[in-house]
XYZ file of C-alpha atoms in Angstrom:
661
model
C 0.000 0.000 0.000
C 1.308 3.450 -0.904
C 1.863 5.854 1.969
C 0.688 9.490 1.917
C 4.004 10.786 0.538
C 3.978 8.280 -2.347
C 0.373 9.132 -3.227
C 1.226 12.834 -3.211
C 4.227 12.218 -5.466
C 2.074 10.156 -7.877
C -0.564 12.883 -8.048
C 2.140 15.464 -8.721
C 3.641 13.263 -11.454
C 0.243 12.958 -13.183
C -0.224 16.706 -12.923
C 3.223 17.349 -14.414
C 2.541 14.937 -17.305
C -0.768 16.654 -18.018
C 0.804 20.097 -17.943
C 3.674 19.063 -20.230
C 1.514 17.055 -22.655
C 1.353 18.601 -26.120
C -2.177 18.549 -27.532
C -3.154 19.551 -31.048
C -6.608 20.874 -32.005
C -8.102 19.665 -35.253
C -11.114 18.313 -37.142
C -11.949 14.628 -37.584
C -11.924 13.360 -41.176
C -13.525 9.995 -41.884
C -12.581 7.490 -44.579
C -14.329 4.549 -46.225
C -12.463 2.292 -43.805
C -12.658 2.044 -40.010
C -9.696 4.371 -39.485
C -9.608 8.131 -39.983
C -7.533 11.278 -39.567
C -7.512 14.516 -37.646
C -6.799 17.528 -39.840
C -4.770 19.638 -37.416
C -5.267 23.392 -37.384
C -1.535 23.746 -38.058
C -2.018 22.163 -41.500
C -1.083 18.467 -41.273
C -3.027 15.236 -40.738
C -2.646 12.779 -37.857
C -3.715 9.162 -38.313
C -6.491 7.844 -36.049
C -6.558 4.036 -35.624
C -9.948 2.246 -35.527
C -10.161 2.161 -31.712
C -9.773 5.953 -31.543
C -12.061 6.530 -34.517
C -14.823 4.726 -32.582
C -14.823 7.603 -30.073
C -15.525 10.367 -32.577
C -17.822 11.358 -35.424
C -17.032 13.006 -38.781
C -16.522 16.752 -38.380
C -15.874 16.619 -34.616
C -13.491 19.238 -33.270
C -11.044 17.492 -30.925
C -7.743 17.814 -29.140
C -5.370 14.949 -29.894
C -1.964 13.899 -28.655
C 0.512 12.331 -31.059
C 2.401 9.144 -30.193
C 5.120 7.261 -32.051
C 4.097 3.653 -32.713
C 6.838 2.607 -35.117
C 10.054 4.257 -36.180
C 8.992 7.332 -38.100
C 5.251 6.572 -37.804
C 2.848 8.244 -35.414
C -0.827 8.055 -34.604
C -3.254 10.165 -32.639
C -5.067 9.591 -29.367
C -8.210 11.609 -28.798
C -7.675 13.699 -25.683
C -10.793 15.857 -25.571
C -13.993 16.593 -27.512
C -14.222 20.340 -28.219
C -17.324 20.438 -30.434
C -19.476 17.996 -32.343
C -20.942 19.168 -35.654
C -22.894 16.069 -36.639
C -26.350 16.552 -35.207
C -28.785 14.659 -37.441
C -28.252 11.831 -39.918
C -30.159 9.156 -41.805
C -29.929 5.408 -41.808
C -31.689 2.070 -41.853
C -33.309 0.510 -38.770
C -31.754 -2.824 -37.817
C -32.873 -5.340 -35.204
C -30.176 -7.829 -34.184
C -31.263 -10.146 -31.418
C -32.421 -7.900 -28.594
C -30.434 -4.961 -29.883
C -31.958 -2.167 -31.971
C -29.557 -0.120 -34.092
C -29.345 2.409 -36.864
C -27.026 1.605 -39.767
C -26.001 5.132 -40.831
C -25.935 6.079 -44.492
C -23.907 9.202 -43.726
C -20.408 8.913 -45.249
C -17.753 8.240 -42.633
C -19.920 6.607 -39.937
C -18.908 2.996 -40.447
C -20.631 1.430 -37.447
C -23.999 0.518 -36.056
C -25.314 2.899 -33.391
C -27.497 1.601 -30.564
C -31.012 3.046 -30.132
C -32.373 2.845 -26.528
C -35.945 1.556 -26.077
C -37.448 4.976 -25.286
C -35.952 6.555 -28.423
C -37.238 4.149 -31.135
C -40.477 5.914 -32.286
C -42.012 2.497 -33.157
C -39.576 2.097 -36.064
C -39.521 -1.342 -37.683
C -36.852 -3.505 -39.282
C -35.449 -1.956 -42.505
C -37.279 1.355 -42.076
C -35.375 4.383 -43.284
C -35.107 6.716 -40.285
C -34.023 10.271 -39.503
C -31.935 10.290 -36.327
C -30.062 12.444 -33.853
C -27.015 11.605 -31.758
C -28.407 10.936 -28.268
C -25.121 10.075 -26.569
C -21.723 10.906 -28.049
C -19.248 7.974 -28.153
C -16.300 10.056 -26.823
C -16.116 8.293 -23.429
C -16.152 4.633 -24.380
C -16.742 4.417 -28.141
C -20.381 3.407 -27.588
C -22.650 6.103 -28.912
C -26.441 6.126 -28.894
C -29.027 7.612 -31.256
C -32.681 8.627 -31.046
C -35.197 8.340 -33.883
C -36.682 11.712 -34.801
C -38.805 10.514 -37.721
C -39.565 7.349 -39.660
C -39.065 8.227 -43.336
C -40.511 5.052 -44.838
C -39.539 1.700 -46.295
C -37.515 0.807 -49.369
C -39.759 0.373 -52.371
C -42.449 2.834 -51.298
C -43.329 5.403 -54.010
C -41.291 8.571 -53.503
C -39.058 7.107 -50.771
C -35.962 8.124 -52.741
C -36.927 11.810 -52.675
C -38.028 11.740 -49.027
C -34.801 10.027 -47.988
C -32.688 12.509 -49.972
C -34.437 15.477 -48.331
C -33.719 14.032 -44.885
C -30.113 13.192 -45.804
C -29.362 16.784 -46.747
C -31.621 18.399 -44.117
C -33.856 19.995 -46.733
C -37.341 21.109 -45.721
C -40.307 19.963 -47.807
C -42.777 22.169 -45.938
C -42.876 25.896 -45.242
C -42.392 27.321 -41.742
C -45.667 28.778 -40.473
C -44.489 32.444 -40.647
C -43.487 31.946 -44.312
C -46.793 30.320 -45.183
C -48.751 33.100 -43.480
C -46.715 35.788 -45.253
C -47.226 34.177 -48.666
C -50.939 33.490 -48.129
C -51.541 37.091 -47.073
C -50.310 38.521 -50.397
C -52.877 39.059 -53.159
C -53.243 40.688 -56.574
C -54.188 43.920 -54.807
C -50.729 43.999 -53.233
C -49.254 44.051 -56.732
C -51.579 46.877 -57.770
C -50.630 48.914 -54.704
C -46.961 48.689 -55.703
C -47.419 49.891 -59.288
C -47.057 53.572 -58.369
C -43.928 55.131 -59.839
C -43.304 52.228 -62.230
C -43.288 52.478 -66.019
C -46.406 51.035 -67.606
C -45.233 48.667 -70.351
C -48.331 46.538 -70.512
C -48.870 47.378 -74.198
C -45.405 46.121 -75.245
C -45.136 42.655 -76.928
C -43.151 40.852 -74.208
C -43.361 37.042 -74.311
C -41.992 34.242 -72.175
C -40.166 31.331 -73.830
C -39.932 28.201 -71.715
C -40.840 24.531 -71.424
C -44.592 23.839 -71.621
C -44.795 22.670 -68.005
C -42.924 25.626 -66.498
C -44.997 27.755 -64.110
C -42.317 29.861 -62.361
C -41.633 32.115 -65.355
C -39.115 34.761 -64.390
C -38.108 36.322 -67.729
C -39.959 37.878 -70.667
C -38.317 39.233 -73.816
C -38.755 41.642 -76.689
C -36.468 43.249 -79.254
C -36.772 46.151 -81.692
C -34.408 47.162 -84.488
C -32.610 50.516 -84.468
C -30.000 52.302 -86.586
C -26.998 50.441 -85.146
C -28.509 47.114 -84.117
C -31.304 46.329 -81.672
C -32.847 47.465 -78.435
C -33.136 44.290 -76.375
C -35.495 44.396 -73.405
C -35.334 41.701 -70.738
C -38.095 41.878 -68.121
C -37.375 39.893 -64.967
C -39.958 38.934 -62.337
C -39.658 41.178 -59.277
C -40.347 39.205 -56.076
C -38.344 41.750 -54.051
C -41.218 44.193 -54.649
C -43.591 42.135 -52.488
C -41.194 40.332 -50.115
C -39.973 42.672 -47.389
C -36.239 42.657 -46.510
C -35.350 40.187 -43.749
C -38.949 38.898 -43.655
C -39.638 35.175 -43.036
C -39.940 34.469 -46.785
C -36.603 36.124 -47.534
C -34.893 34.321 -44.647
C -36.241 30.976 -45.881
C -35.158 31.766 -49.460
C -31.670 32.469 -48.127
C -31.649 29.172 -46.192
C -32.758 27.190 -49.261
C -30.469 29.220 -51.594
C -32.018 27.771 -54.745
C -34.917 25.822 -56.152
C -33.874 22.195 -56.643
C -35.191 20.552 -59.778
C -35.540 17.008 -58.515
C -36.916 14.629 -61.163
C -40.694 14.741 -61.143
C -41.181 17.095 -58.200
C -39.015 20.204 -57.717
C -38.279 21.731 -54.316
C -38.985 25.469 -54.736
C -37.121 28.376 -53.125
C -40.280 30.456 -52.670
C -43.851 29.304 -51.911
C -45.916 28.422 -54.997
C -48.334 31.283 -54.388
C -45.415 33.622 -55.106
C -43.176 31.717 -57.524
C -45.854 30.308 -59.834
C -48.625 32.882 -59.440
C -48.203 36.394 -58.007
C -44.613 36.913 -59.175
C -44.557 34.638 -62.235
C -44.743 36.485 -65.575
C -47.902 34.702 -66.643
C -49.560 35.714 -69.919
C -52.250 38.386 -70.078
C -51.935 39.531 -66.455
C -50.211 42.609 -65.013
C -46.950 41.756 -63.312
C -44.172 43.736 -61.611
C -40.782 43.476 -63.293
C -37.224 44.754 -63.114
C -36.372 45.482 -66.749
C -32.969 45.775 -68.403
C -33.028 47.673 -71.709
C -29.752 47.339 -73.574
C -28.258 48.209 -76.923
C -27.004 45.244 -78.942
C -24.810 46.482 -81.775
C -24.736 44.862 -85.206
C -21.453 43.108 -84.333
C -22.997 41.648 -81.138
C -21.176 43.969 -78.741
C -23.145 45.650 -75.962
C -23.804 49.370 -75.849
C -25.632 51.478 -73.272
C -28.068 49.871 -70.862
C -30.594 51.024 -68.262
C -32.625 49.347 -65.533
C -36.282 50.198 -64.987
C -38.980 49.266 -62.511
C -41.995 48.484 -64.669
C -45.352 46.796 -65.007
C -45.604 44.385 -67.947
C -48.232 42.087 -69.390
C -46.812 39.122 -71.293
C -48.540 38.545 -74.637
C -47.885 34.829 -74.650
C -46.335 31.824 -72.954
C -44.401 30.306 -75.859
C -42.627 26.954 -75.936
C -39.069 26.448 -77.135
C -40.414 24.212 -79.875
C -42.809 26.835 -81.245
C -40.137 29.567 -81.289
C -37.628 27.212 -82.892
C -40.158 26.329 -85.623
C -40.735 30.044 -86.242
C -36.986 30.686 -86.505
C -36.587 27.802 -88.957
C -39.421 29.150 -91.153
C -41.947 26.407 -90.437
C -45.593 27.390 -90.312
C -48.442 25.871 -88.359
C -51.710 27.167 -86.962
C -50.113 28.177 -83.647
C -47.437 30.240 -85.402
C -49.991 31.828 -87.744
C -52.059 32.834 -84.712
C -49.252 34.883 -83.176
C -50.020 38.626 -83.120
C -47.903 40.535 -85.660
C -46.007 42.582 -83.000
C -45.035 39.338 -81.221
C -43.896 37.641 -84.458
C -41.864 40.722 -85.409
C -40.260 40.875 -81.960
C -39.323 37.169 -82.109
C -37.663 37.724 -85.481
C -35.638 40.622 -84.050
C -34.815 38.594 -80.929
C -33.371 35.853 -83.108
C -31.238 38.315 -85.074
C -29.981 40.025 -81.921
C -29.219 36.691 -80.228
C -27.324 35.493 -83.315
C -25.149 38.623 -83.178
C -24.608 38.203 -79.412
C -23.520 34.586 -79.844
C -21.155 35.516 -82.685
C -19.521 38.158 -80.454
C -19.127 35.699 -77.573
C -17.622 33.068 -79.893
C -15.020 35.594 -81.031
C -14.310 37.539 -77.821
C -15.342 35.276 -74.938
C -15.983 31.542 -74.440
C -19.020 29.412 -75.249
C -19.863 26.212 -73.391
C -19.741 23.187 -75.648
C -23.151 21.674 -76.377
C -23.266 18.433 -74.426
C -26.127 15.968 -74.951
C -28.758 16.355 -72.242
C -31.402 13.881 -71.179
C -34.785 14.110 -69.481
C -35.959 11.612 -66.863
C -39.577 10.503 -67.211
C -41.012 8.983 -64.007
C -43.814 6.441 -63.576
C -46.634 6.387 -61.008
C -44.192 5.021 -58.394
C -41.885 8.020 -58.971
C -39.167 5.886 -60.530
C -37.617 6.279 -63.957
C -39.817 4.943 -66.718
C -37.834 6.397 -69.614
C -34.743 8.488 -70.292
C -35.027 10.522 -73.477
C -32.779 13.077 -75.205
C -33.484 16.732 -74.426
C -32.768 18.585 -77.645
C -31.238 22.073 -77.412
C -32.579 24.139 -80.303
C -32.218 27.712 -81.585
C -34.870 28.948 -79.152
C -32.821 27.692 -76.193
C -29.781 29.523 -77.544
C -31.853 32.671 -78.119
C -32.949 32.756 -74.465
C -29.440 31.905 -73.245
C -27.871 34.806 -75.144
C -30.477 37.268 -73.856
C -29.930 36.140 -70.263
C -26.121 36.307 -70.531
C -26.317 39.798 -72.052
C -28.601 41.069 -69.267
C -26.406 39.482 -66.591
C -23.306 41.109 -68.097
C -25.043 44.478 -67.756
C -25.880 43.740 -64.105
C -22.238 42.812 -63.417
C -21.014 45.979 -65.125
C -23.439 48.087 -63.093
C -22.451 46.514 -59.754
C -18.754 46.942 -60.565
C -19.235 50.673 -60.071
C -21.204 50.367 -56.813
C -20.130 50.230 -53.190
C -21.336 46.627 -52.784
C -21.919 43.804 -55.223
C -22.252 40.069 -55.663
C -20.318 38.324 -58.406
C -19.716 34.811 -59.699
C -15.977 34.370 -59.899
C -14.238 31.593 -61.787
C -10.424 31.398 -61.573
C -10.022 28.934 -64.449
C -7.638 26.024 -63.994
C -6.877 24.628 -60.543
C -3.644 25.926 -59.040
C -2.754 22.510 -57.621
C -2.729 21.022 -61.144
C -0.407 23.684 -62.620
C 2.648 21.394 -62.932
C 0.648 18.609 -64.613
C -0.990 21.051 -67.028
C 2.370 22.550 -67.939
C 3.766 19.062 -68.620
C 0.671 18.226 -70.728
C 1.080 21.308 -72.918
C 4.840 20.890 -73.318
C 4.337 17.326 -74.533
C 1.190 17.653 -76.649
C 0.708 21.370 -77.453
C 4.167 22.958 -77.181
C 3.039 26.128 -78.983
C 0.692 26.783 -76.020
C 3.127 25.902 -73.237
C 4.061 29.535 -72.669
C 0.488 30.797 -72.375
C -0.315 32.285 -68.958
C -3.665 30.639 -68.170
C -4.055 32.756 -65.022
C -4.707 35.768 -67.235
C -8.107 36.069 -68.911
C -6.663 36.424 -72.411
C -4.321 33.477 -71.888
C -7.078 31.223 -70.587
C -9.322 32.107 -73.549
C -6.496 31.396 -75.973
C -5.777 28.052 -74.337
C -9.393 26.854 -74.365
C -10.096 28.049 -77.910
C -6.963 26.687 -79.550
C -7.305 23.260 -77.928
C -10.903 22.953 -79.176
C -9.886 21.584 -82.559
C -6.315 20.594 -81.700
C -5.210 17.314 -83.254
C -3.013 15.549 -80.739
C -2.329 12.100 -79.342
C -4.471 12.963 -76.317
C -7.709 15.033 -76.023
C -6.043 18.143 -74.575
C -9.238 20.213 -74.272
C -11.068 17.431 -72.410
C -8.111 16.994 -70.051
C -8.017 20.720 -69.293
C -11.779 20.810 -68.760
C -11.467 18.061 -66.155
C -9.115 20.286 -64.129
C -11.128 23.473 -63.836
C -11.627 25.143 -60.472
C -15.110 25.573 -59.022
C -16.853 28.928 -59.459
C -17.300 30.909 -56.240
C -19.311 33.854 -54.976
C -17.555 37.100 -54.070
C -18.381 40.687 -53.188
C -15.747 42.112 -55.555
C -15.698 41.904 -59.379
C -13.286 39.293 -60.699
C -12.973 37.376 -63.989
C -15.252 34.491 -64.832
C -12.647 32.562 -66.786
C -15.026 29.788 -67.800
C -17.158 32.310 -69.697
C -14.222 34.423 -70.826
C -15.677 37.550 -69.185
C -14.013 40.142 -66.963
C -16.938 40.075 -64.490
C -20.224 38.217 -64.226
C -23.248 37.913 -62.005
C -26.840 36.731 -62.428
C -30.156 38.457 -61.728
C -32.408 36.730 -64.269
C -33.769 33.933 -62.001
C -34.909 35.622 -58.764
C -37.762 33.128 -58.285
C -35.296 30.234 -58.338
C -31.950 31.496 -56.973
C -31.296 33.644 -53.920
C -28.173 35.147 -55.482
C -30.347 36.622 -58.243
C -32.946 37.765 -55.700
C -30.176 39.510 -53.760
C -28.730 41.176 -56.886
C -32.207 42.664 -57.438
C -31.948 44.148 -53.947
C -28.509 45.603 -54.779
C -29.583 47.158 -58.099
C -32.771 48.649 -56.660
C -31.000 50.013 -53.566
C -28.357 51.706 -55.735
C -30.815 53.223 -58.226
C -33.925 53.948 -56.173
C -32.823 53.736 -52.551
C -35.028 50.771 -51.690
C -34.216 49.130 -48.327
C -31.958 46.093 -48.062
C -29.794 44.241 -45.566
C -26.307 43.546 -47.010
C -24.798 40.085 -46.653
C -21.610 39.659 -44.649
C -18.730 37.251 -45.330
C -20.153 34.584 -43.004
C -23.549 34.704 -44.711
C -21.911 34.490 -48.128
C -20.158 31.288 -47.041
C -23.443 29.864 -45.728
C -25.146 30.734 -49.022
C -22.438 29.038 -51.054
C -22.579 25.949 -48.827
C -26.363 25.807 -49.257
C -25.951 25.974 -53.042
C -23.447 23.117 -52.890
C -25.753 21.057 -50.655
C -28.593 21.569 -53.140
C -26.439 20.333 -56.041
C -25.306 17.335 -54.018
C -28.907 16.487 -53.117
C -30.052 16.643 -56.743
C -27.109 14.511 -57.856
C -27.701 12.015 -55.049
C -31.367 11.506 -55.914
C -30.604 11.185 -59.628
C -27.861 8.647 -58.891
C -30.308 6.549 -56.840
C -33.040 6.640 -59.492
C -30.575 5.953 -62.313
C -28.929 3.053 -60.497
C -32.357 1.424 -60.068
C -33.220 2.081 -63.713
C -29.902 0.578 -64.837
C -31.053 -2.797 -63.519
C -33.461 -2.937 -66.470
C -30.667 -2.646 -69.052
C -30.066 -6.368 -69.372
C -26.958 -7.738 -71.077
C -27.202 -5.838 -74.371
C -23.879 -4.199 -75.402
C -24.098 -0.399 -75.216
C -21.949 2.276 -76.868
C -20.481 5.106 -74.837
C -17.427 7.281 -74.277
C -14.991 7.492 -71.385
C -16.050 10.552 -69.377
C -13.697 10.345 -66.389
C -10.616 8.397 -65.392
C -9.262 7.581 -61.927
C -6.440 5.274 -60.793
C -8.962 2.497 -60.035
C -10.682 2.574 -63.451
C -12.808 4.768 -65.675
C -16.369 6.037 -66.022
C -18.342 5.572 -69.239
C -21.231 7.797 -70.344
C -23.701 5.935 -72.558
C -24.595 7.560 -75.874
C -28.253 6.522 -75.787
C -29.332 7.788 -72.361
C -26.423 9.574 -70.662
C -26.138 7.038 -67.826
C -22.651 6.878 -66.330
C -21.121 3.711 -64.971
C -17.748 2.531 -63.707
C -15.373 0.027 -65.282
C -12.892 -1.218 -62.681
C -9.291 -2.009 -63.527
C -9.790 -5.139 -61.429
C -12.047 -6.466 -64.191
C -9.468 -5.807 -66.915
C -6.679 -8.182 -67.794
C -3.280 -7.145 -66.433
C -2.283 -4.104 -64.393
C -2.757 -0.465 -65.350
C -0.960 2.671 -64.206
C -2.621 6.096 -64.014
C -0.874 9.037 -65.670
C -1.884 12.245 -63.810
C -0.654 14.408 -66.708
C -2.744 12.910 -69.519
C -5.375 11.307 -67.214
C -4.787 8.033 -69.063
C -4.769 4.472 -67.787
C -1.868 2.597 -69.397
C -1.304 -1.169 -69.338
C 2.023 -1.909 -67.669
C 3.084 -4.474 -70.280
C 1.325 -4.101 -73.627
C 0.781 -0.336 -73.480
C -2.962 -0.475 -74.033
C -4.568 2.891 -73.209
C -7.894 4.132 -71.899
C -8.384 7.899 -72.041
C -11.010 10.630 -72.017
C -13.468 10.744 -74.940
C -12.449 7.273 -76.117
C -15.405 5.303 -77.534
C -15.987 1.958 -75.815
C -18.699 -0.689 -75.646
C -19.926 -1.983 -72.304
C -22.582 -4.141 -70.681
C -24.370 -3.641 -67.376
C -22.513 -5.409 -64.560
C -24.543 -4.485 -61.478
C -24.935 -1.694 -58.935
C -22.824 -0.816 -55.914
C -25.811 -0.263 -53.591
C -23.793 1.542 -50.906
C -22.467 4.139 -53.344
C -25.468 3.874 -55.679
C -22.958 3.551 -58.466
C -23.652 1.759 -61.745
C -20.966 -0.724 -62.773
C -20.171 -1.690 -66.342
C -18.090 -4.416 -67.911
C -16.002 -3.716 -70.984
C -16.996 -5.628 -74.120
C -13.977 -7.041 -75.914
C -13.875 -7.595 -79.669
C -13.060 -11.348 -80.014
C -10.938 -10.999 -83.114
C -8.533 -8.429 -81.656
C -8.822 -8.698 -77.913
C -9.441 -4.953 -77.796
C -12.514 -2.988 -76.806
C -14.913 -2.188 -79.589
C -14.507 1.306 -81.005
C -11.284 3.208 -81.757
C -8.460 2.562 -79.327
C -6.173 5.559 -79.002
C -3.380 3.434 -77.731
């Protein structure tokens, strides 16, 4: 037994060790395995073995100590939980013996979590559930969860959408204050706000959209003049009826954007506003923020002005009808168009053609990529995937929107505050690989400074039709940085413009809604509450979450649909390459699936410069844009990833289609 002096010395020793212990704060990063890492605030990662990873959750802020386990190798021990950021998550209810658990479907939580009897909400085996951490596992690695809501069972109609909403914490209902605010607004509220606005109800504005669209936020007209055209873009004006910092504006900020889920979109504003009171419906008076701009004969932009106006659209026209008119076809619907509308559409087409010509010469156009439309059945699953054809009417609307948005960006550049979409071009961390690519396959472009707007434009234009051993343009396009929001004007390299913003979709995007506030505050002194840097980050994160949710739901629906493909060989092109294999996009329906190197004969090495997979012995190559033929090989249910198997041509042993190796 230790005497009093020995106990005192032991306590002092423990105190000294604690005082001298070096702890590092950081954030837990999960992996697909049972281990993980802590990203230290000082900029390096510390390995967490499985037994330590059991004590934490993805995103936790912790203090760790670092210990050497082998010569030159260290690992972390979790010393203290500072903050936990994972609050809610989704998963599947599992009963194992007497134990009830949730099997999380949140990336990085690779364990079952126990659900105590009082926290089960009558959930049943295999139910999808929405949960909350009830007891953090920091003490002993044994966390607990509580069920907040039973989402439903696999196979139920619409379960994919409901599960996706819960996964990304997206609301499918309106908070009561938002609903009350929207329900209280009527046509008389629009009339009461017409004072001081220009009356343009006699002008031949029309909307051009898909037949099913109800949230119409732009109407167009054009008139010829001595040096080109006067182009008028009228944009729906929800900021006229939604008060600054009101519940509806706060909710629009939280949602950031309407999400066009297949079959059933998730709107940013309540339907009573987005599809009725604020939508530019035909033959009704609507409030609009109008941009009138001069389009010169060469497609360059001249003077522009913004106006608060009242308009009355003379027609809701489909892309197909306008395209038929442009191409000179005649049918009863075209013949029935009022002469002022038909004349305006003709001028719109001419102006848009000039605008597109200018952008092709002085800026950058996005390449037309085949698009596809998902048709759902009564169970809200994919019945059919069909091509979505982009015609001249689509391009007409696109050019008008880009022109108006360029004017908005130019206007905000001269103001005290703004909101811009910035795109830096190529990723800085790929600079060495890109330089090596150009030196080897486009040496005449190796000296181009892609950080400068002119250099980036030159690089992207000259690689468009470049004949080389590798698809240089496709490789560059795979290494572009992500566009970001910023308060200051900066180049949008992807569009080849010195500054860019958007204000043409205020019913669907909060950024556009906010740009309306900025323009109106600068010109007419209307009230607004400026965003700060923290809010801008939240807005950008909400936009990213919305994109991830849409992609996640589509991936789920497509992976289920792929099971109907059978064993028929299908043509496609390689759309992405990674060290483990390559992704193939099918020509017929746009589905993307993965071909694993494990299913190919021999071993392949990945070249980070050309993004090619090269056989270690015979030199066979798989690279971007290479045609291949594949068959359906199954679905990775955890990742909801379609898998393909390469079809080999028996007579050559090579994949069908050209082989660039």
